[in-house]
Amino acid sequence: MSGDALSHIGPGRVVALCGGVGGAKLALGLYRLLGEDLSVVVNTGDDFEHLGLAISPDVDTVLYTLSERADKERGWGREAESWNFLGALSELGGETWFQLGDKDLALHVLRSAALARGESLSDIVASFAQHFGIKAKILPMSDDPIRTVVETPEGNLPFQRYFVEGRCEEEVIGVRFDGVDTACVSKPVIAALKAPDLRAIVICPSNPFLSIDPILATPGMQHLIRSAKAPVVAVSPLIGGAAVKGPTAKIMTELKVPATVQAIAVHYRGLIDGLVIDQADAAQREDLELPCSVSHTLMTTEEDRVRLAGEVLDFANKLALEAEAAPPRGAAS
Ligand code: GDP
């Protein structure tokens, strides 16, 4: 780690809201700077039951990324993976559209057995994180099942059928989160957002519609975020009006929302105090009605992740200082 990166370390905890591959890149940068002072609240709307197993793709991506077990080429799953199970499954005519590697399978088997014994997803994930040597807290947004359903002109699709099997090709006309009405924010997430020494909440550059909205739709989550005495900063997942990977821009167009950083700011309006945008979008800076920081947001290397994480923390510190310096409402000028 460079000395420059070390200068971003300050007192206080940070909560990051995160989906899968895109969000985990920034989560890793934050982890390098913050260690155990980082809590990552992860989307579980992508979770599903497959072949009798409970699978939590975004949670596992964050576990693999922070413990340096993620496959860097594929962008998902574990590195040095083998596929004997999938091969045997195929031989027997089993469903292979969702690829399960042999090492990856171990998590799904253990998670399924523990859930069947009545353990909470939060406890199960905490145990995985501990075994992987991760010091940060990895927190499923809820211990209740919330399932993202993608609405298309041809009918509704469970999230993984849309995302993995259908390769995001169907037109999206709406997104809903089944089970959300009766779900609660998990206890560890409540504790993280109520920490007295919380110094920033970071919305990672995950897909706002598919990865962050399920987190924000969990009853009580937005109130907890707004009540926290820490600035909320989002990082745009769009660079130059395009997604780095995945269907974010495509979905925005299908939902008749322009694929711009301004639309990202509007999407998070009322929740965020500042937005980090890429240099490629700097011209839109004047159109944003909230504080904005312009940066190089493409995270190709680990250095990029740590640098961007440091800039995001600096931006949050700046917003906190400005809020402190601002006269209280109603004070005489
Ligand atoms: P998923 O659940 O695996 O699809 O991953 P996420 O929802 O967490 O992330 C998907 C989003 O990450 C996409 O909108 C990408 O544009 C964005 N993304 C991926 N890599 C980067 C990057 O290096 N920089 C920025 N700014 N966004 C990125």
PDB file of C-alpha atoms in Angstrom, residues 8 232-239 261 265 272-286 288-298 307-319 322:
ATOM      1  CA  HIS A   8      -6.942   8.379   4.017  1.00  0.00           C
ATOM      2  CA  VAL A 232     -23.799   9.437   2.189  1.00  0.00           C
ATOM      3  CA  VAL A 233     -21.713   9.320  -0.976  1.00  0.00           C
ATOM      4  CA  ALA A 234     -22.521   7.334  -4.142  1.00  0.00           C
ATOM      5  CA  VAL A 235     -20.118   6.410  -6.937  1.00  0.00           C
ATOM      6  CA  SER A 236     -21.645   6.403 -10.415  1.00  0.00           C
ATOM      7  CA  PRO A 237     -21.667   3.017 -12.176  1.00  0.00           C
ATOM      8  CA  LEU A 238     -21.821   4.848 -15.516  1.00  0.00           C
ATOM      9  CA  ILE A 239     -18.697   6.133 -17.234  1.00  0.00           C
ATOM     10  CA  VAL A 261     -24.873  10.635 -14.181  1.00  0.00           C
ATOM     11  CA  ALA A 265     -28.189  11.590  -8.993  1.00  0.00           C
ATOM     12  CA  ILE A 272     -27.156  10.938  -0.926  1.00  0.00           C
ATOM     13  CA  ASP A 273     -25.152  14.024   0.032  1.00  0.00           C
ATOM     14  CA  GLY A 274     -22.682  13.745  -2.817  1.00  0.00           C
ATOM     15  CA  LEU A 275     -21.933  11.853  -6.035  1.00  0.00           C
ATOM     16  CA  VAL A 276     -18.568  10.776  -7.434  1.00  0.00           C
ATOM     17  CA  ILE A 277     -18.568  10.877 -11.236  1.00  0.00           C
ATOM     18  CA  ASP A 278     -15.958  10.027 -13.842  1.00  0.00           C
ATOM     19  CA  GLN A 279     -13.809  12.542 -15.732  1.00  0.00           C
ATOM     20  CA  ALA A 280     -15.643  11.437 -18.871  1.00  0.00           C
ATOM     21  CA  ASP A 281     -18.860  12.892 -17.419  1.00  0.00           C
ATOM     22  CA  ALA A 282     -17.299  16.079 -16.003  1.00  0.00           C
ATOM     23  CA  ALA A 283     -19.270  18.266 -18.429  1.00  0.00           C
ATOM     24  CA  GLN A 284     -22.498  17.268 -16.642  1.00  0.00           C
ATOM     25  CA  ARG A 285     -21.161  18.514 -13.338  1.00  0.00           C
ATOM     26  CA  GLU A 286     -23.019  21.837 -13.637  1.00  0.00           C
ATOM     27  CA  LEU A 288     -26.085  18.138 -10.847  1.00  0.00           C
ATOM     28  CA  GLU A 289     -28.017  19.662  -7.987  1.00  0.00           C
ATOM     29  CA  LEU A 290     -25.750  18.208  -5.313  1.00  0.00           C
ATOM     30  CA  PRO A 291     -22.043  18.244  -4.416  1.00  0.00           C
ATOM     31  CA  CYS A 292     -20.004  16.215  -6.832  1.00  0.00           C
ATOM     32  CA  SER A 293     -16.442  14.972  -7.049  1.00  0.00           C
ATOM     33  CA  VAL A 294     -14.835  14.195 -10.407  1.00  0.00           C
ATOM     34  CA  SER A 295     -12.407  11.307 -10.525  1.00  0.00           C
ATOM     35  CA  HIS A 296     -11.039   8.458 -12.626  1.00  0.00           C
ATOM     36  CA  THR A 297     -13.585   5.840 -11.609  1.00  0.00           C
ATOM     37  CA  LEU A 298     -12.568   2.908 -13.833  1.00  0.00           C
ATOM     38  CA  ARG A 307      -7.041   5.218  -4.937  1.00  0.00           C
ATOM     39  CA  LEU A 308     -10.754   5.647  -5.719  1.00  0.00           C
ATOM     40  CA  ALA A 309     -11.711   4.408  -2.236  1.00  0.00           C
ATOM     41  CA  GLY A 310      -9.362   7.023  -0.718  1.00  0.00           C
ATOM     42  CA  GLU A 311     -10.873   9.772  -2.881  1.00  0.00           C
ATOM     43  CA  VAL A 312     -14.391   8.721  -1.898  1.00  0.00           C
ATOM     44  CA  LEU A 313     -13.443   8.858   1.807  1.00  0.00           C
ATOM     45  CA  ASP A 314     -11.787  12.268   1.350  1.00  0.00           C
ATOM     46  CA  PHE A 315     -14.930  13.548  -0.394  1.00  0.00           C
ATOM     47  CA  ALA A 316     -17.100  12.237   2.469  1.00  0.00           C
ATOM     48  CA  ASN A 317     -14.767  13.908   5.024  1.00  0.00           C
ATOM     49  CA  LYS A 318     -15.063  17.187   3.111  1.00  0.00           C
ATOM     50  CA  LEU A 319     -18.882  16.964   3.100  1.00  0.00           C
ATOM     51  CA  GLU A 322     -18.867  21.489   5.417  1.00  0.00           C
TER      52      GLU A 322
END
